[in-house]
Amino acid sequence: MISDIITISNDGENINDALNIAEKVSAYEGLDHKKAIRLRLLAEELIGIMRGITGQAGSDFWIETDKGVYSLYLKTNVFMNQELYTQFIDVSSSGKNAASKGLTGKIREYIAFALLPSSNMPSPIQNPASNIMTLGNISTYESNLNAFAWSLYNYKQSLENSTSHDSEEAWDELEKSIVANIADDVQVSVTGSLVEIKITKAM
């Protein structure tokens, strides 16, 4: 089953309509109260990830279900304007962003780096996958497509094989994250200006 598609503006218009989609899907699928709450929480977190990076473009939100697996999608085209360009350059130049707290903040930062033209990235973070701050070392990059991809599942596996201090802090952030504790996986893909996030959960 595929739900209606709701377009959410960056200023928050239609967010309630999007969240209502989660409730409608829960009712249609006959989910109990606990599972319905989880689905709504994932919808809220997914929408929150995209806030602040989409500029004036709208984001399309929908939910698909297949044999008890729920996939929440958010897709948008991010058109680089001067404000976003300056913001992303400032982040990449400093190599850190104090505002990027928690998993959702780090995912937003990862998307920001992926959207920047490679010629504008300083050498220490020429590829977003080179820095754990940007959820790296477990992402893929296809230069011929200018495409980046990241997965929460792969990220967790990479942390399990790491003993660094940074990985300990990363685990701490995951333990505090609603998405990391509820979702089975989060997949982020950036191809050119097209950004898509997919959250999956089997219930």
Backbone as a chain_set.jsonl record, in Angstrom:
{"seq": "MISDIITISNDGENINDALNIAEKVSAYEGLDHKKAIRLRLLAEELIGIMRGITGQAGSDFWIETDKGVYSLYLKTNVFMNQELYTQFIDVSSSGKNAASKGLTGKIREYIAFALLPSSNMPSPIQNPASNIMTLGNISTYESNLNAFAWSLYNYKQSLENSTSHDSEEAWDELEKSIVANIADDVQVSVTGSLVEIKITKAM", "coords": {"N": [[0.84, -1.185, 0.0], [0.504, 2.217, -0.811], [0.642, 5.407, 0.493], [-1.12, 8.603, 0.305], [0.67, 11.363, -1.165], [2.232, 13.961, 0.484], [3.111, 17.316, 0.227], [5.484, 19.173, 1.868], [6.237, 22.368, 2.962], [9.254, 24.322, 3.571], [8.794, 26.06, 5.647], [7.092, 24.75, 7.239], [4.472, 24.318, 6.479], [1.72, 22.161, 6.018], [2.72, 20.116, 7.602], [1.183, 18.931, 9.636], [-0.682, 17.627, 8.061], [0.949, 15.706, 6.9], [1.706, 14.219, 9.158], [-0.769, 13.265, 9.819], [-1.078, 11.426, 7.813], [0.494, 9.322, 8.711], [-1.064, 8.482, 10.87], [-3.377, 7.711, 9.556], [-2.425, 5.578, 8.025], [-1.711, 3.843, 10.08], [-4.235, 3.277, 11.155], [-5.49, 2.08, 8.932], [-3.885, -0.172, 8.601], [-4.384, -1.444, 10.933], [-2.836, -1.142, 13.267], [-1.739, -1.464, 16.645], [-1.969, 0.719, 19.569], [0.642, 1.301, 20.572], [2.349, 0.684, 18.417], [1.354, 2.427, 16.528], [2.034, 4.881, 17.659], [4.808, 4.699, 17.455], [5.129, 4.774, 14.667], [4.213, 7.344, 14.106], [6.092, 8.864, 15.556], [8.425, 8.282, 14.11], [7.745, 9.486, 11.712], [7.666, 12.177, 12.536], [10.361, 12.548, 13.26], [11.638, 12.092, 10.81], [10.682, 14.219, 9.235], [11.757, 16.297, 10.717], [14.497, 15.996, 10.259], [14.89, 17.019, 7.717], [14.229, 19.682, 7.914], [15.357, 22.982, 7.546], [17.343, 22.587, 5.644], [16.346, 22.617, 3.129], [15.886, 24.965, 1.774], [13.832, 26.928, -0.255], [12.437, 24.955, -1.434], [9.889, 22.424, -1.617], [9.192, 19.411, 0.287], [8.464, 16.084, -0.478], [6.415, 13.807, 1.142], [5.669, 10.486, 2.063], [4.236, 7.222, 2.823], [4.955, 3.78, 2.578], [3.765, 0.432, 2.665], [4.49, -3.012, 3.167], [3.868, -6.224, 3.692], [4.013, -5.995, 6.539], [6.21, -4.357, 6.833], [7.159, -1.063, 7.189], [7.756, 1.778, 5.347], [8.98, 4.955, 5.384], [9.127, 7.881, 3.515], [10.957, 10.742, 2.433], [11.445, 13.195, 0.12], [13.272, 15.577, -1.724], [14.257, 18.353, -3.786], [17.115, 20.177, -3.479], [17.875, 23.337, -4.032], [20.659, 25.188, -4.499], [20.964, 28.155, -2.975], [22.25, 31.489, -2.263], [22.235, 31.875, 0.511], [22.093, 29.243, 1.605], [24.393, 28.22, 0.436], [26.444, 29.785, 1.626], [26.079, 29.041, 4.289], [26.653, 26.257, 4.228], [29.291, 26.276, 3.297], [30.58, 27.577, 5.421], [30.312, 25.643, 7.413], [31.766, 23.476, 6.313], [34.291, 24.611, 6.11], [35.112, 25.064, 8.73], [35.105, 22.534, 9.722], [33.596, 21.573, 11.698], [30.464, 21.67, 13.446], [28.728, 23.227, 15.751], [26.023, 23.251, 16.105], [25.101, 20.874, 15.192], [23.869, 18.589, 16.749], [23.307, 15.355, 18.063], [21.884, 12.465, 16.327], [20.101, 13.163, 14.191], [20.885, 15.78, 13.642], [23.501, 15.351, 12.763], [23.019, 13.866, 10.467], [21.76, 15.806, 8.898], [23.954, 17.48, 8.574], [25.659, 15.812, 7.151], [24.218, 15.579, 4.749], [24.38, 18.231, 3.939], [27.154, 18.513, 3.394], [27.344, 16.674, 1.297], [25.921, 17.962, -0.666], [27.479, 20.086, -1.38], [29.592, 21.426, -3.934], [32.437, 19.53, -4.881], [34.783, 20.945, -5.274], [34.667, 22.996, -3.497], [35.148, 21.991, -1.021], [37.326, 21.781, 1.706], [40.527, 20.088, 1.868], [40.78, 18.213, 4.162], [38.223, 17.214, 4.483], [37.396, 16.381, 1.997], [35.841, 14.385, 0.937], [32.74, 13.633, 2.284], [32.654, 11.193, 3.578], [34.999, 10.903, 4.934], [35.142, 11.741, 7.507], [34.188, 11.12, 10.777], [32.453, 12.749, 12.091], [30.682, 13.556, 10.191], [29.222, 11.305, 9.867], [30.779, 9.367, 8.66], [33.05, 7.143, 6.878], [31.571, 4.962, 6.306], [30.017, 5.469, 4.229], [29.054, 5.726, 0.759], [30.319, 6.801, -2.412], [29.665, 7.845, -5.649], [31.381, 9.025, -8.187], [30.81, 9.449, -10.872], [28.135, 9.884, -10.913], [27.817, 11.887, -9.141], [26.894, 11.189, -6.596], [25.876, 10.383, -3.289], [25.599, 8.015, -0.632], [24.194, 6.744, 2.377], [23.798, 4.69, 5.279], [22.062, 3.853, 8.22], [22.179, 1.315, 9.345], [24.592, 0.244, 8.308], [26.293, 2.107, 9.413], [26.053, 1.581, 12.175], [27.205, -0.96, 12.216], [29.829, -0.339, 11.507], [30.621, 1.095, 13.736], [30.58, -0.878, 15.663], [32.866, -2.235, 15.062], [34.84, -0.543, 15.77], [37.117, 1.003, 18.054], [37.637, 3.53, 18.885], [37.685, 6.742, 20.587], [35.933, 8.553, 19.486], [34.02, 6.852, 18.388], [32.832, 5.842, 20.663], [31.514, 8.09, 21.642], [29.772, 8.413, 19.537], [28.162, 6.131, 19.761], [26.908, 6.763, 22.141], [25.348, 8.924, 21.317], [23.651, 7.597, 19.553], [22.224, 5.966, 21.306], [20.643, 7.852, 22.515], [19.002, 8.646, 20.533], [15.837, 8.871, 19.01], [15.158, 7.909, 16.473], [17.26, 6.034, 15.959], [16.748, 4.163, 17.924], [14.238, 3.174, 17.337], [13.84, 2.74, 14.543], [14.52, 0.299, 11.965], [16.263, 0.749, 9.928], [17.861, 3.582, 8.425], [18.111, 5.235, 5.451], [20.018, 7.322, 3.442], [20.186, 9.19, 0.531], [21.917, 11.135, -1.831], [21.799, 12.623, -4.814], [23.148, 14.61, -7.074], [21.183, 17.398, -6.884], [19.095, 16.163, -5.709], [17.65, 14.902, -2.842], [16.975, 12.157, -0.801], [15.418, 10.53, 1.867], [14.912, 7.559, 3.594], [13.13, 5.769, 5.938], [12.885, 2.717, 7.555], [10.804, 0.268, 9.139], [9.942, -2.711, 10.643], [6.939, -4.093, 11.767]], "CA": [[0.0, 0.0, 0.0], [1.21, 3.489, -0.868], [-0.229, 6.471, 0.984], [-1.088, 9.868, -0.431], [1.918, 12.123, -1.043], [2.02, 15.299, 1.035], [4.24, 18.221, 0.026], [5.709, 20.002, 3.055], [7.117, 23.501, 2.706], [10.299, 24.437, 4.576], [8.304, 26.82, 6.795], [6.265, 23.877, 8.06], [3.104, 24.155, 5.994], [1.283, 20.794, 5.728], [3.316, 19.107, 8.487], [0.105, 18.195, 10.29], [-1.249, 16.72, 7.067], [1.884, 14.589, 6.772], [1.585, 13.384, 10.352], [-2.061, 12.589, 9.721], [-0.881, 10.261, 6.948], [0.971, 8.239, 9.578], [-2.195, 7.993, 11.654], [-4.283, 7.018, 8.638], [-1.804, 4.297, 7.698], [-1.836, 2.998, 11.274], [-5.626, 2.832, 11.241], [-5.752, 1.188, 7.799], [-3.158, -1.421, 8.829], [-4.823, -2.027, 12.192], [-1.769, -1.153, 14.259], [-2.151, -1.138, 18.01], [-1.604, 2.078, 19.981], [2.093, 1.423, 20.71], [2.952, 0.698, 17.077], [0.917, 3.668, 15.874], [2.868, 5.949, 18.221], [6.142, 4.559, 16.857], [5.084, 5.237, 13.292], [4.106, 8.813, 14.125], [7.385, 9.394, 16.003], [9.355, 8.196, 12.989], [7.347, 10.531, 10.768], [8.11, 13.451, 13.092], [11.818, 12.617, 13.181], [12.009, 12.213, 9.398], [10.409, 15.594, 8.814], [12.7, 17.151, 11.43], [15.82, 15.904, 9.651], [14.963, 17.826, 6.508], [13.994, 21.096, 8.17], [16.53, 23.83, 7.598], [18.308, 22.396, 4.56], [15.655, 22.523, 1.847], [15.688, 26.266, 1.144], [12.43, 27.215, -0.537], [11.815, 23.803, -2.086], [9.047, 21.577, -0.788], [9.597, 18.018, 0.445], [7.363, 15.136, -0.632], [6.396, 12.793, 2.2], [4.671, 9.426, 1.924], [4.518, 5.962, 3.518], [4.626, 2.554, 1.868], [3.73, -0.746, 3.526], [4.603, -4.282, 2.456], [4.002, -7.395, 4.568], [4.409, -5.607, 7.888], [7.348, -3.434, 6.823], [6.699, 0.304, 6.943], [8.83, 2.618, 4.809], [8.612, 6.367, 5.348], [9.977, 8.554, 2.549], [10.945, 12.191, 2.265], [12.267, 13.49, -1.048], [13.251, 16.987, -2.085], [15.357, 18.932, -4.558], [17.699, 21.311, -2.763], [18.481, 24.264, -4.977], [21.644, 25.939, -3.735], [20.938, 29.614, -3.076], [23.399, 32.115, -1.614], [22.171, 31.654, 1.958], [22.48, 27.864, 1.879], [25.785, 28.07, 0.024], [27.29, 30.364, 2.669], [25.935, 28.206, 5.489], [27.352, 24.996, 4.045], [30.718, 26.565, 3.203], [31.047, 27.868, 6.771], [30.402, 24.367, 8.127], [32.849, 22.668, 5.764], [35.568, 25.272, 6.359], [35.484, 24.903, 10.13], [35.246, 21.114, 10.016], [32.715, 21.201, 12.804], [29.252, 22.472, 13.521], [28.23, 23.074, 17.114], [24.571, 23.083, 16.086], [24.754, 19.535, 14.729], [23.824, 17.701, 17.896], [22.454, 14.196, 17.899], [21.931, 11.779, 15.05], [19.417, 13.9, 13.129], [21.73, 16.918, 13.294], [24.639, 14.857, 12.005], [22.526, 13.502, 9.135], [21.598, 17.065, 8.175], [25.284, 17.947, 8.228], [26.142, 14.927, 6.086], [23.533, 15.986, 3.52], [24.942, 19.524, 3.546], [28.446, 18.267, 2.768], [27.142, 15.975, 0.023], [25.372, 18.905, -1.634], [28.492, 21.064, -1.787], [30.515, 21.039, -5.008], [33.666, 19.013, -4.282], [35.85, 21.949, -5.371], [34.543, 23.937, -2.39], [35.435, 21.317, 0.236], [38.747, 21.749, 2.043], [41.074, 18.745, 1.716], [40.538, 17.255, 5.236], [36.909, 16.599, 4.352], [37.076, 16.428, 0.573], [34.709, 13.467, 0.817], [32.074, 13.563, 3.584], [32.87, 9.898, 4.215], [36.309, 10.859, 5.574], [35.08, 12.307, 8.849], [33.12, 10.463, 11.535], [31.484, 13.772, 12.455], [29.659, 13.573, 9.151], [28.723, 9.945, 9.748], [31.533, 8.821, 7.549], [33.757, 5.872, 6.832], [30.637, 3.897, 5.967], [29.174, 5.957, 3.154], [29.59, 5.45, -0.567], [30.286, 7.941, -3.308], [29.835, 7.519, -7.06], [31.775, 10.289, -8.792], [30.19, 9.644, -12.185], [26.758, 10.328, -10.7], [27.818, 12.877, -8.069], [25.886, 10.608, -5.697], [26.303, 9.908, -1.988], [24.612, 7.17, 0.029], [24.531, 6.442, 3.769], [22.826, 3.812, 5.926], [22.204, 3.721, 9.675], [22.57, -0.07, 9.622], [26.03, 0.13, 8.053], [26.959, 2.973, 10.39], [26.124, 0.832, 13.438], [28.173, -2.041, 12.06], [31.173, 0.23, 11.521], [30.93, 1.468, 15.113], [30.848, -2.111, 16.4], [34.233, -2.667, 14.746], [35.757, 0.537, 16.112], [37.379, 1.181, 19.495], [38.092, 4.899, 19.086], [36.897, 7.58, 21.488], [34.846, 9.114, 18.689], [32.957, 5.857, 18.227], [32.117, 5.766, 21.942], [30.596, 9.227, 21.66], [28.749, 8.151, 18.529], [27.224, 5.169, 20.348], [26.129, 7.495, 23.132], [24.342, 9.686, 20.575], [22.669, 6.65, 19.02], [21.374, 5.524, 22.408], [19.727, 8.94, 22.838], [18.241, 8.985, 19.339], [14.557, 8.202, 18.8], [15.234, 7.173, 15.213], [18.153, 4.888, 16.078], [16.164, 3.177, 18.83], [12.983, 2.633, 16.812], [13.929, 2.321, 13.138], [15.417, -0.79, 11.588], [17.306, 1.358, 9.117], [17.659, 4.895, 7.806], [18.957, 5.33, 4.263], [20.096, 8.676, 2.896], [20.846, 9.254, -0.774], [22.017, 12.477, -2.411], [22.237, 12.54, -6.202], [23.028, 15.977, -7.556], [20.405, 18.213, -5.946], [17.987, 15.358, -5.198], [17.899, 14.275, -1.547], [15.917, 11.258, -0.369], [15.642, 9.793, 3.119], [13.946, 6.466, 3.769], [13.186, 5.104, 7.239], [12.123, 1.47, 7.524], [10.509, -0.363, 10.421], [9.053, -3.868, 10.596], [6.085, -4.129, 12.969]], "C": [[0.884, 1.246, 0.0], [0.244, 4.59, -0.464], [-0.282, 7.631, -0.006], [0.28, 10.527, -0.222], [1.585, 13.542, -0.593], [3.273, 16.137, 0.8], [4.326, 19.19, 1.202], [6.646, 21.141, 2.685], [8.14, 23.613, 3.829], [9.856, 25.249, 5.792], [7.279, 26.026, 7.601], [4.847, 23.683, 7.585], [2.864, 22.701, 5.595], [1.963, 19.725, 6.582], [2.227, 18.275, 9.163], [-0.558, 17.212, 9.332], [-0.363, 15.495, 6.888], [1.781, 13.647, 7.963], [0.252, 12.645, 10.379], [-1.984, 11.372, 8.801], [-0.418, 9.065, 7.774], [-0.175, 7.642, 10.379], [-3.191, 7.229, 10.777], [-3.738, 5.643, 8.254], [-1.928, 3.334, 8.87], [-3.243, 2.432, 11.396], [-5.946, 1.816, 10.144], [-5.111, -0.179, 8.021], [-3.551, -2.1, 10.136], [-3.738, -2.12, 13.251], [-2.314, -0.828, 15.643], [-1.586, 0.228, 18.396], [-0.092, 2.272, 20.027], [2.77, 1.518, 19.343], [2.578, 1.972, 16.326], [1.742, 4.856, 16.361], [4.272, 5.901, 17.616], [6.157, 5.099, 15.434], [5.009, 6.762, 13.23], [5.43, 9.448, 14.556], [8.418, 9.364, 14.87], [9.037, 9.244, 11.93], [7.825, 11.896, 11.254], [9.62, 13.618, 12.967], [12.281, 12.796, 11.738], [11.813, 13.638, 8.896], [11.411, 16.556, 9.459], [14.088, 17.14, 10.816], [15.958, 16.887, 8.494], [14.761, 19.317, 6.75], [15.314, 21.848, 8.194], [17.53, 23.632, 6.483], [17.655, 22.456, 3.187], [15.477, 23.86, 1.145], [14.206, 26.524, 0.947], [11.702, 26.03, -1.159], [10.951, 23.026, -1.103], [9.592, 20.163, -0.748], [8.368, 17.13, 0.317], [7.498, 14.032, 0.4], [5.325, 11.758, 1.893], [5.146, 8.178, 2.666], [4.098, 4.804, 2.627], [4.658, 1.391, 2.852], [3.793, -2.001, 2.666], [4.881, -5.391, 3.453], [4.568, -7.028, 5.935], [5.628, -4.717, 7.978], [6.856, -2.067, 6.386], [7.884, 1.154, 6.508], [8.314, 4.041, 4.688], [9.62, 7.092, 4.463], [9.839, 10.071, 2.659], [11.925, 12.514, 1.146], [12.139, 14.966, -1.401], [14.413, 17.318, -3.008], [15.845, 20.158, -3.802], [18.43, 22.18, -3.77], [19.373, 25.228, -4.203], [21.51, 27.44, -3.983], [22.094, 30.184, -2.257], [23.415, 31.849, -0.113], [22.62, 30.245, 2.323], [23.953, 27.639, 1.539], [26.727, 28.581, 1.115], [27.261, 29.514, 3.932], [26.755, 26.935, 5.366], [28.863, 25.197, 3.96], [31.298, 26.839, 4.586], [31.248, 26.588, 7.558], [31.613, 23.574, 7.642], [34.211, 23.281, 6.054], [36.04, 25.065, 7.789], [35.726, 23.445, 10.482], [34.397, 20.677, 11.177], [31.519, 22.126, 12.81], [28.623, 22.24, 14.882], [26.738, 22.826, 17.157], [24.158, 21.667, 15.712], [24.842, 18.542, 15.875], [22.896, 16.537, 17.607], [22.508, 13.627, 16.497], [21.275, 12.582, 13.936], [20.236, 15.12, 12.696], [22.912, 16.495, 12.448], [24.213, 14.448, 10.598], [22.321, 14.755, 8.295], [22.951, 17.589, 7.706], [25.872, 17.118, 7.09], [25.532, 15.321, 4.744], [24.112, 17.307, 3.008], [26.278, 19.343, 2.841], [28.272, 17.633, 1.388], [26.637, 16.915, -1.065], [26.405, 19.911, -2.135], [29.29, 20.559, -2.977], [31.849, 20.626, -4.4], [34.792, 20.038, -4.306], [35.804, 22.942, -4.228], [34.805, 23.289, -1.036], [36.929, 21.36, 0.504], [39.236, 20.309, 2.091], [40.802, 17.795, 2.88], [39.188, 16.57, 5.13], [36.46, 16.671, 2.895], [35.889, 15.514, 0.26], [34.044, 13.402, 2.181], [32.324, 12.262, 4.31], [34.181, 9.836, 4.984], [36.273, 11.323, 7.021], [33.917, 11.702, 9.611], [32.063, 11.458, 11.978], [30.355, 13.83, 11.436], [29.156, 12.169, 8.857], [29.48, 9.18, 8.678], [32.149, 7.469, 7.782], [32.85, 4.701, 6.502], [29.667, 4.396, 4.903], [29.818, 5.619, 1.819], [29.436, 6.688, -1.434], [30.533, 7.46, -4.729], [30.113, 8.82, -7.811], [31.091, 10.532, -10.131], [28.754, 10.133, -12.069], [26.675, 11.5, -9.735], [26.808, 12.463, -7.0], [26.534, 10.112, -4.41], [25.205, 9.022, -1.396], [25.118, 6.815, 1.42], [23.426, 5.597, 4.368], [23.106, 3.729, 7.417], [22.686, 2.323, 10.041], [24.073, -0.242, 9.426], [26.845, 0.956, 9.041], [27.117, 2.247, 11.727], [27.164, -0.275, 13.352], [29.601, -1.509, 12.101], [31.584, 0.616, 12.939], [31.247, 0.231, 15.961], [32.276, -2.591, 16.202], [35.276, -1.617, 15.107], [35.926, 0.64, 17.626], [37.809, 2.608, 19.804], [37.175, 5.642, 20.048], [35.712, 8.181, 20.749], [33.693, 8.131, 18.545], [32.168, 5.688, 19.516], [31.11, 6.901, 22.061], [29.454, 9.017, 20.677], [27.714, 7.161, 19.055], [26.32, 5.855, 21.366], [25.022, 8.301, 22.459], [23.259, 8.767, 20.028], [21.698, 6.195, 20.107], [20.332, 6.58, 22.784], [18.787, 9.274, 21.684], [16.958, 8.183, 19.225], [14.62, 7.338, 17.549], [16.068, 5.908, 15.362], [17.568, 3.791, 16.945], [14.902, 2.526, 18.285], [13.157, 2.034, 15.423], [14.839, 1.112, 12.967], [16.551, -0.255, 10.719], [16.872, 2.749, 8.678], [18.626, 4.959, 6.633], [18.861, 6.735, 3.7], [20.797, 8.6, 1.546], [20.795, 10.691, -1.282], [22.594, 12.316, -3.81], [22.043, 13.908, -6.843], [22.316, 16.825, -6.514], [19.271, 17.425, -5.298], [18.388, 14.638, -3.919], [16.705, 13.399, -1.186], [16.335, 10.545, 0.909], [14.523, 8.765, 3.251], [14.176, 5.847, 5.137], [12.331, 3.849, 7.155], [11.966, 0.894, 8.923], [9.544, -1.526, 10.199], [8.267, -3.926, 11.895], [5.13, -5.32, 12.887]], "O": [[1.881, 1.317, 0.719], [-0.851, 4.695, -1.017], [0.417, 7.637, -1.019], [0.956, 10.274, 0.775], [0.767, 14.229, -1.204], [4.377, 15.71, 1.138], [3.383, 19.925, 1.495], [7.732, 20.906, 2.154], [7.933, 23.069, 4.914], [10.468, 25.148, 6.856], [6.669, 26.554, 8.531], [4.081, 22.956, 8.218], [3.691, 22.086, 4.923], [1.798, 18.536, 6.311], [2.34, 17.052, 9.25], [-0.949, 16.113, 9.724], [-0.86, 14.378, 6.741], [1.769, 12.426, 7.8], [0.158, 11.534, 10.9], [-2.726, 10.405, 8.977], [-0.873, 7.94, 7.569], [-0.247, 6.425, 10.548], [-3.771, 6.231, 11.203], [-4.485, 4.669, 8.168], [-2.216, 2.151, 8.683], [-3.423, 1.253, 11.703], [-6.6, 0.806, 10.404], [-5.692, -1.21, 7.684], [-3.1, -3.21, 10.417], [-3.715, -3.063, 14.042], [-3.232, -0.022, 15.791], [-0.816, 0.823, 17.641], [0.41, 3.298, 19.569], [3.662, 2.343, 19.144], [3.387, 2.525, 15.582], [2.106, 5.731, 15.576], [4.853, 6.939, 17.302], [7.089, 5.799, 15.04], [5.666, 7.39, 12.4], [5.845, 10.457, 13.987], [9.188, 10.309, 14.698], [9.94, 9.819, 11.323], [8.337, 12.688, 10.463], [10.105, 14.693, 12.614], [13.209, 13.56, 11.472], [12.677, 14.191, 8.215], [11.858, 17.512, 8.825], [14.787, 18.153, 10.844], [17.005, 17.509, 8.313], [15.086, 20.133, 5.886], [16.283, 21.39, 8.8], [18.476, 24.41, 6.363], [18.348, 22.353, 2.175], [14.966, 23.897, 0.026], [13.412, 26.358, 1.873], [10.494, 26.088, -1.386], [11.243, 22.975, 0.091], [10.353, 19.755, -1.625], [7.34, 17.4, 0.939], [8.548, 13.402, 0.525], [4.207, 12.105, 1.51], [6.301, 8.088, 3.081], [3.037, 4.831, 2.004], [5.482, 1.368, 3.767], [3.224, -2.049, 1.576], [5.981, -5.495, 3.995], [5.492, -7.675, 6.427], [6.048, -4.354, 9.077], [6.216, -1.928, 5.344], [8.891, 1.239, 7.211], [7.34, 4.304, 3.984], [10.828, 6.937, 4.639], [8.763, 10.602, 2.937], [13.098, 12.148, 1.216], [11.046, 15.532, -1.381], [15.435, 16.632, -3.002], [15.069, 21.071, -3.52], [19.477, 21.798, -4.293], [18.899, 25.988, -3.358], [21.883, 27.943, -5.043], [22.835, 29.431, -1.625], [24.475, 31.623, 0.471], [23.427, 30.063, 3.234], [24.67, 26.952, 2.267], [27.686, 27.904, 1.485], [28.293, 29.294, 4.568], [27.476, 26.57, 6.295], [29.63, 24.389, 4.485], [32.399, 26.381, 4.892], [32.231, 26.449, 8.286], [32.391, 23.062, 8.446], [35.188, 22.554, 6.229], [37.236, 24.907, 8.034], [36.459, 23.143, 11.424], [34.47, 19.524, 11.602], [31.555, 23.222, 12.251], [28.052, 21.18, 15.137], [26.228, 22.26, 18.124], [22.999, 21.292, 15.89], [25.782, 17.752, 15.955], [21.842, 16.699, 16.992], [23.096, 14.22, 15.593], [21.831, 12.677, 12.842], [20.273, 15.452, 11.511], [23.291, 17.201, 11.514], [24.957, 14.657, 9.64], [22.666, 14.774, 7.114], [23.082, 18.079, 6.584], [26.503, 17.655, 6.179], [26.229, 15.389, 3.731], [24.311, 17.485, 1.806], [26.513, 19.955, 1.798], [28.957, 18.0, 0.434], [26.894, 16.694, -2.248], [26.225, 20.517, -3.192], [29.634, 19.378, -3.027], [32.347, 21.298, -3.497], [35.671, 20.003, -3.445], [36.776, 23.66, -3.994], [34.699, 23.954, -0.005], [37.723, 21.015, -0.371], [38.443, 19.398, 2.329], [40.597, 16.611, 2.613], [39.019, 15.46, 5.634], [35.305, 16.979, 2.599], [35.045, 15.836, -0.575], [34.73, 13.136, 3.168], [32.22, 12.213, 5.536], [34.462, 8.825, 5.628], [37.303, 11.294, 7.694], [32.778, 11.759, 9.148], [30.914, 11.084, 12.217], [29.21, 14.119, 11.782], [28.719, 11.874, 7.745], [28.891, 8.44, 7.89], [31.825, 6.755, 8.731], [33.312, 3.563, 6.427], [28.607, 3.803, 4.702], [30.996, 5.265, 1.762], [28.547, 7.512, -1.22], [31.502, 6.747, -4.985], [29.205, 9.617, -8.045], [30.818, 11.677, -10.493], [28.215, 10.725, -13.004], [25.597, 12.055, -9.524], [25.983, 13.263, -6.558], [27.601, 9.499, -4.435], [24.02, 9.254, -1.634], [26.315, 6.61, 1.622], [22.256, 5.756, 4.019], [24.252, 3.553, 7.83], [23.506, 2.163, 10.945], [24.75, -0.811, 10.282], [27.937, 0.562, 9.453], [28.184, 2.291, 12.339], [27.916, -0.504, 14.3], [30.486, -2.151, 12.665], [32.751, 0.484, 13.309], [32.081, 0.288, 16.864], [32.836, -3.271, 17.062], [36.456, -1.774, 14.792], [34.987, 0.391, 18.382], [38.305, 2.867, 20.9], [36.042, 5.229, 20.293], [34.621, 8.308, 21.306], [32.527, 8.524, 18.575], [30.968, 5.42, 19.476], [29.988, 6.698, 22.525], [28.313, 9.392, 20.944], [26.518, 7.333, 18.819], [25.125, 5.569, 21.446], [23.898, 8.36, 22.957], [22.079, 9.12, 20.039], [20.5, 6.055, 19.861], [19.269, 6.249, 23.308], [17.879, 10.092, 21.836], [16.978, 6.956, 19.329], [14.192, 6.184, 17.556], [15.643, 4.831, 14.945], [17.855, 2.613, 16.732], [14.532, 1.438, 18.724], [12.671, 0.935, 15.157], [15.796, 0.922, 13.717], [17.673, -0.758, 10.777], [15.683, 3.047, 8.573], [19.828, 4.76, 6.806], [17.77, 7.27, 3.506], [21.875, 8.015, 1.43], [19.773, 11.369, -1.179], [23.747, 11.916, -3.968], [20.916, 14.318, -7.122], [22.792, 16.955, -5.386], [18.562, 17.949, -4.439], [19.343, 13.861, -3.906], [15.559, 13.843, -1.256], [17.447, 10.029, 1.021], [13.347, 9.069, 3.047], [15.294, 5.444, 5.46], [11.177, 3.91, 6.73], [12.851, 1.008, 9.771], [8.463, -1.348, 9.638], [8.833, -3.824, 12.983], [4.328, -5.532, 13.797]]}, "num_chains": 1, "name": "protein.A"}
